[in-house]
Amino acid sequence: MNLYVKTYSSIAALFCAMQQLPKLFKNKRLLMRISILAILLTLSGLLMAGTGSGQNLNKTMSLDIKNMSLKQVLRKIESHAKFSFTYKTEDIAAYTSITYQANSETVARILDDLLKPANLQYELVNDNIIIKKAPLPSFEGGVKGKVTDPTGAVIPFATVTVVGTTHGTVANAQGEFSLNNLKAGTYRLQASAVGFSPVVQNITVQNNEVAQVTFQMLEGDTRLSEVVVTALGISRSQRSLGYSTQQVKGENLTLTKEQNVIGSLAGKIAGVQVTGSSGASLGGTQKIKIRGVNSISGGDQPLIVVDGTPISNANFASSDRADYGNLGQDVNPEDIETVNVLKGPAASALYGIRGQYGVIMITTKKGKRGPKKVDVQLNSAYSIEKAANFLPLQNLYGAGSTQTWRTLANGQKFVQLDYDESWGPKMDGTPVRQVFSFFPLDPEYGKETPFVPHPNNIKDFYETGYSLNNGITVSGGNENSTFRLSYNNTNIGGVEPNTWLKRNNLGVNASLDLTPKLTVSTNINYANNSAQRPSQGSEWGARYIVQWFQRNMDMKRMKDYRYADGTIKHWNISPPAAGSSGVLTDLSALYWDNPYFDAYENFSSDSRDRFFGDVGLSYQVLPGLKLSGFVRSDMYTQNIETRIAFNGRRVPAYSSGKYQNKEMNYEFLAQYNKNWDDFSFNANLGGNIYNRRYTYVTGETQGGLSSPGFYSLSASKDRPLSNSYLLRKQIRSAYGMASFGYKNTYFVDVSLRNDNSSTLPQQNNSYWYPSLSGSFVFSELIKWNALSYGKLRLSYAQAGSDLGVYETSLNYGVGANYTMPDKSIVNSLYILDDLANANIKPSFAHSYEAGIDLKFLDNRLGVEFTYYTQKNKNQIIPLALSGTSGFASTTINAGLIENKGFEIALTATPIQSKNFSWNTIFNISRNKSQVVELGPGQSVYPLYSSTYSGVTAYINAYKGQAFGSLIGKAYQRDSATGKILLGTNNMPLYTEANHNFGSALPDVTGGFQNMFRLGKFDLGVMIDYQFGGQFFSRSKMLAMKTGMAEETAVLNDKGKNIRDPLADGGGIKVTGISAATKQEVTAYVDARSYYRTVLATHVYEEWLYGADYIKLREIRLGYTLDKAALGRLPFSKVNIALIARNPAMIWQKAPKGLDPTELSSGSQGISWLESGQSNTVRSFGANLTINF
């Protein structure tokens, strides 16, 4: 009893203490003391237990036990008969489910009944009963051995069975096992353990002899194929599933210490596409899509579930400002045991509305039941991070719009200060006055300096970043309880100045058997984030320097951006008049601020505190019948601040926002499992109430700030602009699932869920979502030695989604101030221009899926193939209304998107020997999203748009076409030849109407992972790829427009620089068809006019690039020291590894300097436009893991 009370009290104390964590993180000394105390309390409670003594073999007693382990039975006998037993834990570990009844039998008879079937015997020695293995009969033999990994480290509790029989055992904590009662002959023994590939060996047994064998097990591929976690956290046998899932082990997500679990999935699961924003390396948004686009209006991100708790993966991001990241990154990757992706509606149907777009099931690591033991692991990783993949730039011409100099009254030449471009004179060392010579406090004031290039001036702005990750876990358990505590600290210094991220993760999970039938459990996670992030986009922050800059500018000179008198050292200012003295009084920025001024004084910062987890009770009512109840929660508070300083180009300002979200799930689940003869039956029946409350309060100064350096809404010169919002939502659900099996070969699953959503009209708020699936394990009927496993599967399901809050009723907005007759001022209200639709219904998806799973050559070669088709109809989309209605639009059910595709996952172990192994996984998937229907009278639905210099690029959905068409200006072309039409000035002509360039979505995605082991060395290499898809690049467009790009200063076919005058043989060679004469023309045109005036301003076709790539995503080279190598050191295992993330782009279709995997579209559902993309960040470091 002491065990239960003390452990339960420890858990309750931890739960209460965690509510104060945000305050505790500010007092590190206090936090350390409380953490140590919490660990000690938990360990002390778990490790304390008592025993009794006494003996009388002839004493009678009664027993009635069901599904108890032999150890529990012996304890029960001890408590009734006052005996003391002595035994080896490994001798009785395999006997975990005993049902026995005795009425007034002697203890001796009871012990005989219990021990003889287990091949055990007992002996009375000095008041103790010693239990041990019975000797082998004289006519039989046995097998003894050990189970290890390739490094020699033991694998505890592995299962060893005789293939084709039910005879087997479980290895002890030291990896040792024994099998007795084997008649003379040759047997196939198989060893299996979670996380390792099964190993089969042939063993010959002789009479009266014990054969010795050692199983050396290799880590399996990234999928655990035998048991997977499915919807509602239910563990199922893979063979029984009639739909596609794919599972990844946690250790394969942390090979190179990727901090965002979404990003770590890239390329590792067929049918799953991960795209990152350009701020991804510093906690920016990583998006994930499963089987393409399923919603016209966006928002088709899958649901994330952690240990049964659904959590938010919302992102706080903007395509032209800071990217604050997606909330899925709050999950600590070091805590993850497995990630299982439920891809289609059949797999996720039990999540109803919330699971329409798939579910990512995350299972975290737990303590282990068994002998009392505490495991400690320390993990530390450090990486340096470097900006890479820069656009190639020219180093021949500097600042200006023409290649001529301006001159002051004293004859000094000076740079064209008012141009933020590089179409100026050659950088040949000519002495000229450059921009800093006009600042009175600058050492160069009034002086001429050589006009020379600074080839690395863009690279010089970036710093060497770093990532430091430290973590500790303590886990353990006994026969009745488990626990695991983890703490992880992450510090990242960004590659852009004054950018950083700090994160603390604390995880606690525990379970306790209050009685043999009643278990209490909890999983609690806390994440604390704070960051200063780089701005994104071409209009904000320091990202403009690759688009608008001067190749003669020395970036290092701008780092100390403020002179002693407070003047900012800007690089583009209003110039002096030609022939003047050159004295300037206005030194303010003309177009752009100093990038260091932006970095250190114009920035955004954010912080977030988040709790998510659950508390649950489960009760084993009868054998096979269990009732469970959970309270699950996800709560976060996000604070965002943005400041704009004095002395810059923009009006000083300050804004802040506080965003709070609270989601509660109250869940009940009844589970029933029954096996008889050749039949199996599993049923689950449950219900859930989901409540969400989301609020925000934002404020923004107006008219500037009252004083420099004071950032507060109270510093607003005019009345600050404020806004607030409240969202409340509830979904009430009931669901059930039944699975039928026959001969472990034929399986049928049926499920049904009903959702009642508060956001839908009352008459349309209740909907049913059914699923039906089946599997046929035909390898049970086909006896072919090469075929280890074969399964056919088929499924059908329906899923749906609701709409946002307040969309079915009339809504009002706050308008301008109104003066009342009594002269008081109030805010006016107005009706919003969206007409509510009180008859809206949920959208629906109908999905069909078929597949085959094959494994050959003792599971060394595996193939999983899936074909699917899904129709997403009754989409909830806006429809434009006539102005005479008084409204601009309304929301309707319309539209149909059809997705078709296939997925293939290949696994292989080409080489497997004692000292060397090679495991590989190859994923490939193809998806096509087709817009079949839109709203009444609609042929196009606008998705996103972006305008620059009066010319707009779009991405739209067109009826009858692939989803996500890119739209923009194109070249005019001759209808007969397809060649570009040229105007009277021989410049290319462009279309007045926009052109459809096709879909932005990729055709094929996948990944290729290889794991090698040589002795104690291990090597992991991860490659992901994409073929098809396209995007517009505004960075490339502007680098060409401003004369920065390398292509603007190359030699033409005459050997002359294209910037040379046409009369001297310069210019760009153009060929095409004259629009006037229809004759073919070859001519040379002025380079600046060609790029700056024509192409860069109007022709988006020129800046359209393929998104195809093959990327080396991860590399890890490790070495393991086992206990034998560590000698007397207190470590059980040590692993040292070199790691690299994003080390190289093997191939890409787009030009160098553009990374199609990290497009800057953090706020948008599709990556289609690159605009001020941060450079790719490459990371190289080391990782140390120590196990005690």
GROMACS .gro file of C-alpha atoms in nm, residues 720-998:
model
  279
  720PRO     CA    1  -0.347   5.383  -3.025
  721LEU     CA    2  -0.537   5.133  -3.234
  722SER     CA    3  -0.653   4.832  -3.034
  723ASN     CA    4  -0.840   4.517  -3.116
  724SER     CA    5  -0.972   4.215  -2.928
  725TYR     CA    6  -1.129   3.886  -3.023
  726LEU     CA    7  -1.304   3.596  -2.853
  727LEU     CA    8  -1.363   3.252  -3.002
  728ARG     CA    9  -1.560   2.975  -2.839
  729LYS     CA   10  -1.622   2.639  -2.996
  730GLN     CA   11  -1.751   2.299  -2.890
  731ILE     CA   12  -1.768   1.964  -3.063
  732ARG     CA   13  -1.957   1.676  -2.900
  733SER     CA   14  -1.871   1.336  -3.041
  734ALA     CA   15  -1.964   0.971  -3.007
  735TYR     CA   16  -1.781   0.694  -3.185
  736GLY     CA   17  -1.732   0.323  -3.209
  737MET     CA   18  -1.512   0.074  -3.385
  738ALA     CA   19  -1.520  -0.303  -3.419
  739SER     CA   20  -1.258  -0.535  -3.566
  740PHE     CA   21  -1.316  -0.898  -3.659
  741GLY     CA   22  -1.040  -1.148  -3.731
  742TYR     CA   23  -1.031  -1.506  -3.847
  743LYS     CA   24  -0.729  -1.734  -3.824
  744ASN     CA   25  -0.506  -1.428  -3.794
  745THR     CA   26  -0.550  -1.404  -4.171
  746TYR     CA   27  -0.876  -1.227  -4.249
  747PHE     CA   28  -0.966  -0.897  -4.082
  748VAL     CA   29  -1.255  -0.653  -4.116
  749ASP     CA   30  -1.284  -0.315  -3.941
  750VAL     CA   31  -1.590  -0.093  -3.918
  751SER     CA   32  -1.609   0.245  -3.746
  752LEU     CA   33  -1.864   0.519  -3.705
  753ARG     CA   34  -1.836   0.865  -3.555
  754ASN     CA   35  -2.090   1.137  -3.497
  755ASP     CA   36  -1.982   1.499  -3.454
  756ASN     CA   37  -2.200   1.781  -3.333
  757SER     CA   38  -2.025   2.113  -3.399
  758SER     CA   39  -2.126   2.445  -3.245
  759THR     CA   40  -2.005   2.639  -3.551
  760LEU     CA   41  -2.264   2.484  -3.781
  761PRO     CA   42  -2.633   2.579  -3.794
  762GLN     CA   43  -2.844   2.387  -3.546
  763GLN     CA   44  -3.034   2.201  -3.818
  764ASN     CA   45  -2.708   2.093  -3.986
  765ASN     CA   46  -2.467   2.048  -3.698
  766SER     CA   47  -2.479   1.670  -3.655
  767TYR     CA   48  -2.308   1.442  -3.905
  768TRP     CA   49  -2.194   1.081  -3.925
  769TYR     CA   50  -1.856   0.968  -4.058
  770PRO     CA   51  -1.830   0.592  -4.134
  771SER     CA   52  -1.538   0.379  -4.242
  772LEU     CA   53  -1.498   0.021  -4.357
  773SER     CA   54  -1.170  -0.159  -4.415
  774GLY     CA   55  -1.039  -0.510  -4.453
  775SER     CA   56  -0.714  -0.697  -4.487
  776PHE     CA   57  -0.620  -1.043  -4.611
  777VAL     CA   58  -0.284  -1.185  -4.503
  778PHE     CA   59  -0.248  -1.425  -4.793
  779SER     CA   60   0.101  -1.535  -4.690
  780GLU     CA   61  -0.068  -1.754  -4.428
  781LEU     CA   62  -0.211  -1.960  -4.713
  782ILE     CA   63   0.077  -1.949  -4.960
  783LYS     CA   64   0.378  -2.157  -4.866
  784TRP     CA   65   0.661  -1.995  -5.060
  785ASN     CA   66   0.995  -1.980  -4.882
  786ALA     CA   67   1.092  -1.650  -5.038
  787LEU     CA   68   0.772  -1.478  -4.920
  788SER     CA   69   0.783  -1.387  -4.554
  789TYR     CA   70   0.466  -1.181  -4.545
  790GLY     CA   71   0.194  -1.071  -4.784
  791LYS     CA   72  -0.120  -0.868  -4.723
  792LEU     CA   73  -0.393  -0.714  -4.936
  793ARG     CA   74  -0.593  -0.424  -4.793
  794LEU     CA   75  -0.894  -0.221  -4.896
  795SER     CA   76  -1.080   0.065  -4.730
  796TYR     CA   77  -1.357   0.319  -4.773
  797ALA     CA   78  -1.431   0.616  -4.548
  798GLN     CA   79  -1.607   0.947  -4.519
  799ALA     CA   80  -1.472   1.251  -4.339
  800GLY     CA   81  -1.579   1.610  -4.305
  801SER     CA   82  -1.486   1.952  -4.175
  802ASP     CA   83  -1.681   2.240  -4.029
  803LEU     CA   84  -1.627   2.615  -4.060
  804GLY     CA   85  -1.502   2.900  -3.846
  805VAL     CA   86  -1.696   3.057  -3.563
  806TYR     CA   87  -1.957   3.328  -3.612
  807GLU     CA   88  -2.000   3.252  -3.982
  808THR     CA   89  -2.367   3.154  -3.962
  809SER     CA   90  -2.500   3.471  -3.803
  810LEU     CA   91  -2.494   3.845  -3.872
  811ASN     CA   92  -2.176   4.014  -3.751
  812TYR     CA   93  -2.092   4.375  -3.678
  813GLY     CA   94  -1.772   4.574  -3.701
  814VAL     CA   95  -1.659   4.883  -3.511
  815GLY     CA   96  -1.662   5.193  -3.729
  816ALA     CA   97  -1.566   5.556  -3.697
  817ASN     CA   98  -1.641   5.770  -3.391
  818TYR     CA   99  -1.991   5.919  -3.374
  819THR     CA  100  -2.082   6.236  -3.185
  820MET     CA  101  -2.404   6.205  -2.991
  821PRO     CA  102  -2.648   6.498  -2.939
  822ASP     CA  103  -2.506   6.542  -2.590
  823LYS     CA  104  -2.163   6.586  -2.749
  824SER     CA  105  -2.039   6.251  -2.616
  825ILE     CA  106  -1.841   6.038  -2.859
  826VAL     CA  107  -1.913   5.671  -2.919
  827ASN     CA  108  -1.796   5.415  -3.167
  828SER     CA  109  -2.035   5.340  -3.449
  829LEU     CA  110  -2.119   4.986  -3.556
  830TYR     CA  111  -2.172   4.859  -3.906
  831ILE     CA  112  -2.281   4.530  -4.058
  832LEU     CA  113  -1.991   4.338  -4.210
  833ASP     CA  114  -2.016   4.287  -4.583
  834ASP     CA  115  -2.024   3.905  -4.557
  835LEU     CA  116  -2.378   3.767  -4.566
  836ALA     CA  117  -2.415   3.481  -4.317
  837ASN     CA  118  -2.551   3.151  -4.446
  838ALA     CA  119  -2.772   2.982  -4.188
  839ASN     CA  120  -2.798   2.665  -4.401
  840ILE     CA  121  -2.429   2.587  -4.440
  841LYS     CA  122  -2.328   2.221  -4.405
  842PRO     CA  123  -1.997   2.046  -4.334
  843SER     CA  124  -1.771   1.967  -4.624
  844PHE     CA  125  -1.737   1.598  -4.702
  845ALA     CA  126  -1.458   1.373  -4.824
  846HIS     CA  127  -1.513   1.027  -4.974
  847SER     CA  128  -1.201   0.814  -4.990
  848TYR     CA  129  -1.119   0.476  -5.144
  849GLU     CA  130  -0.786   0.307  -5.085
  850ALA     CA  131  -0.630  -0.022  -5.189
  851GLY     CA  132  -0.287  -0.161  -5.125
  852ILE     CA  133  -0.056  -0.455  -5.094
  853ASP     CA  134   0.224  -0.520  -4.845
  854LEU     CA  135   0.497  -0.771  -4.924
  855LYS     CA  136   0.805  -0.893  -4.741
  856PHE     CA  137   1.061  -1.133  -4.876
  857LEU     CA  138   1.371  -1.322  -4.767
  858ASP     CA  139   1.304  -1.329  -4.393
  859ASN     CA  140   1.177  -0.970  -4.402
  860ARG     CA  141   1.496  -0.835  -4.558
  861LEU     CA  142   1.306  -0.692  -4.854
  862GLY     CA  143   0.972  -0.516  -4.816
  863VAL     CA  144   0.730  -0.334  -5.046
  864GLU     CA  145   0.421  -0.137  -4.950
  865PHE     CA  146   0.207  -0.005  -5.234
  866THR     CA  147  -0.105   0.209  -5.192
  867TYR     CA  148  -0.341   0.359  -5.445
  868TYR     CA  149  -0.601   0.609  -5.330
  869THR     CA  150  -0.866   0.839  -5.462
  870GLN     CA  151  -1.042   1.103  -5.255
  871LYS     CA  152  -1.320   1.344  -5.346
  872ASN     CA  153  -1.357   1.650  -5.127
  873LYS     CA  154  -1.698   1.798  -5.199
  874ASN     CA  155  -1.933   2.055  -5.047
  875GLN     CA  156  -1.631   2.275  -4.984
  876ILE     CA  157  -1.704   2.576  -4.766
  877ILE     CA  158  -1.605   2.873  -4.983
  878PRO     CA  159  -1.705   3.238  -5.029
  879LEU     CA  160  -1.920   3.344  -5.324
  880ALA     CA  161  -1.921   3.703  -5.455
  881LEU     CA  162  -2.260   3.877  -5.447
  882SER     CA  163  -2.404   4.159  -5.652
  883GLY     CA  164  -2.360   4.502  -5.498
  884THR     CA  165  -2.738   4.548  -5.505
  885SER     CA  166  -2.766   4.286  -5.229
  886GLY     CA  167  -2.591   4.512  -4.983
  887PHE     CA  168  -2.324   4.249  -4.922
  888ALA     CA  169  -1.999   4.164  -5.095
  889SER     CA  170  -2.001   3.788  -5.045
  890THR     CA  171  -2.155   3.492  -4.868
  891THR     CA  172  -2.036   3.146  -4.768
  892ILE     CA  173  -2.174   2.845  -4.952
  893ASN     CA  174  -2.125   2.471  -4.993
  894ALA     CA  175  -1.974   2.424  -5.337
  895GLY     CA  176  -1.671   2.294  -5.511
  896LEU     CA  177  -1.513   1.955  -5.554
  897ILE     CA  178  -1.144   1.868  -5.540
  898GLU     CA  179  -1.038   1.521  -5.644
  899ASN     CA  180  -0.708   1.371  -5.533
  900LYS     CA  181  -0.562   1.061  -5.690
  901GLY     CA  182  -0.226   0.909  -5.632
  902PHE     CA  183  -0.006   0.625  -5.523
  903GLU     CA  184   0.256   0.567  -5.257
  904ILE     CA  185   0.539   0.317  -5.250
  905ALA     CA  186   0.762   0.242  -4.953
  906LEU     CA  187   1.055   0.009  -5.020
  907THR     CA  188   1.260  -0.132  -4.733
  908ALA     CA  189   1.564  -0.352  -4.768
  909THR     CA  190   1.855  -0.498  -4.580
  910PRO     CA  191   2.097  -0.566  -4.867
  911ILE     CA  192   2.377  -0.669  -4.630
  912GLN     CA  193   2.349  -0.818  -4.283
  913SER     CA  194   2.640  -0.980  -4.110
  914LYS     CA  195   2.791  -0.985  -3.765
  915ASN     CA  196   3.007  -0.677  -3.818
  916PHE     CA  197   2.839  -0.497  -4.105
  917SER     CA  198   2.482  -0.414  -4.199
  918TRP     CA  199   2.308  -0.188  -4.447
  919ASN     CA  200   1.942  -0.092  -4.413
  920THR     CA  201   1.768   0.129  -4.662
  921ILE     CA  202   1.426   0.287  -4.707
  922PHE     CA  203   1.302   0.444  -5.028
  923ASN     CA  204   0.975   0.639  -5.036
  924ILE     CA  205   0.805   0.771  -5.346
  925SER     CA  206   0.457   0.913  -5.396
  926ARG     CA  207   0.266   1.081  -5.673
  927ASN     CA  208  -0.043   1.293  -5.623
  928LYS     CA  209  -0.267   1.493  -5.854
  929SER     CA  210  -0.515   1.745  -5.713
  930GLN     CA  211  -0.785   1.838  -5.964
  931VAL     CA  212  -1.044   2.113  -5.928
  932VAL     CA  213  -1.357   1.944  -6.059
  933GLU     CA  214  -1.616   2.201  -5.951
  934LEU     CA  215  -1.636   2.550  -5.802
  935GLY     CA  216  -1.931   2.761  -5.693
  936PRO     CA  217  -2.229   2.843  -5.915
  937GLY     CA  218  -2.110   3.040  -6.212
  938GLN     CA  219  -1.748   3.029  -6.092
  939SER     CA  220  -1.467   2.923  -6.321
  940VAL     CA  221  -1.185   3.057  -6.104
  941TYR     CA  222  -1.126   3.090  -5.731
  942PRO     CA  223  -0.844   3.326  -5.625
  943LEU     CA  224  -0.614   3.176  -5.363
  944TYR     CA  225  -0.334   3.429  -5.309
  945SER     CA  226  -0.181   3.726  -5.490
  946SER     CA  227   0.122   3.951  -5.461
  947THR     CA  228   0.174   4.287  -5.630
  948TYR     CA  229   0.500   4.461  -5.706
  949SER     CA  230   0.544   4.780  -5.906
  950GLY     CA  231   0.182   4.764  -6.019
  951VAL     CA  232   0.212   4.413  -6.164
  952THR     CA  233   0.046   4.124  -5.980
  953ALA     CA  234   0.124   3.753  -5.964
  954TYR     CA  235  -0.152   3.516  -5.862
  955ILE     CA  236  -0.215   3.160  -5.766
  956ASN     CA  237  -0.569   3.048  -5.847
  957ALA     CA  238  -0.791   2.743  -5.859
  958TYR     CA  239  -0.948   2.693  -6.204
  959LYS     CA  240  -1.237   2.464  -6.273
  960GLY     CA  241  -1.127   2.160  -6.467
  961GLN     CA  242  -0.756   2.215  -6.401
  962ALA     CA  243  -0.490   2.102  -6.158
  963PHE     CA  244  -0.508   2.288  -5.829
  964GLY     CA  245  -0.287   2.593  -5.771
  965SER     CA  246  -0.236   2.754  -6.113
  966LEU     CA  247   0.034   3.023  -6.126
  967ILE     CA  248  -0.084   3.335  -6.309
  968GLY     CA  249   0.113   3.633  -6.439
  969LYS     CA  250   0.237   3.829  -6.738
  970ALA     CA  251   0.403   3.625  -7.012
  971TYR     CA  252   0.595   3.685  -7.333
  972GLN     CA  253   0.392   3.743  -7.645
  973ARG     CA  254   0.476   3.462  -7.885
  974ASP     CA  255   0.436   3.400  -8.252
  975SER     CA  256   0.150   3.156  -8.303
  976ALA     CA  257   0.332   2.967  -8.578
  977THR     CA  258   0.679   2.927  -8.429
  978GLY     CA  259   0.629   2.989  -8.057
  979LYS     CA  260   0.914   3.242  -8.064
  980ILE     CA  261   0.900   3.565  -7.864
  981LEU     CA  262   0.755   3.868  -8.041
  982LEU     CA  263   0.973   4.179  -8.047
  983GLY     CA  264   0.860   4.541  -8.061
  984THR     CA  265   0.991   4.821  -8.277
  985ASN     CA  266   1.279   4.875  -8.031
  986ASN     CA  267   1.358   4.502  -8.050
  987MET     CA  268   1.253   4.456  -7.687
  988PRO     CA  269   1.039   4.152  -7.600
  989LEU     CA  270   0.666   4.214  -7.586
  990TYR     CA  271   0.457   4.086  -7.302
  991THR     CA  272   0.091   3.997  -7.273
  992GLU     CA  273  -0.160   4.244  -7.142
  993ALA     CA  274  -0.374   3.959  -7.008
  994ASN     CA  275  -0.240   3.722  -6.749
  995HIS     CA  276  -0.115   3.380  -6.850
  996ASN     CA  277  -0.173   3.045  -6.678
  997PHE     CA  278   0.164   2.874  -6.625
  998GLY     CA  279   0.027   2.557  -6.467
   0.00000   0.00000   0.00000
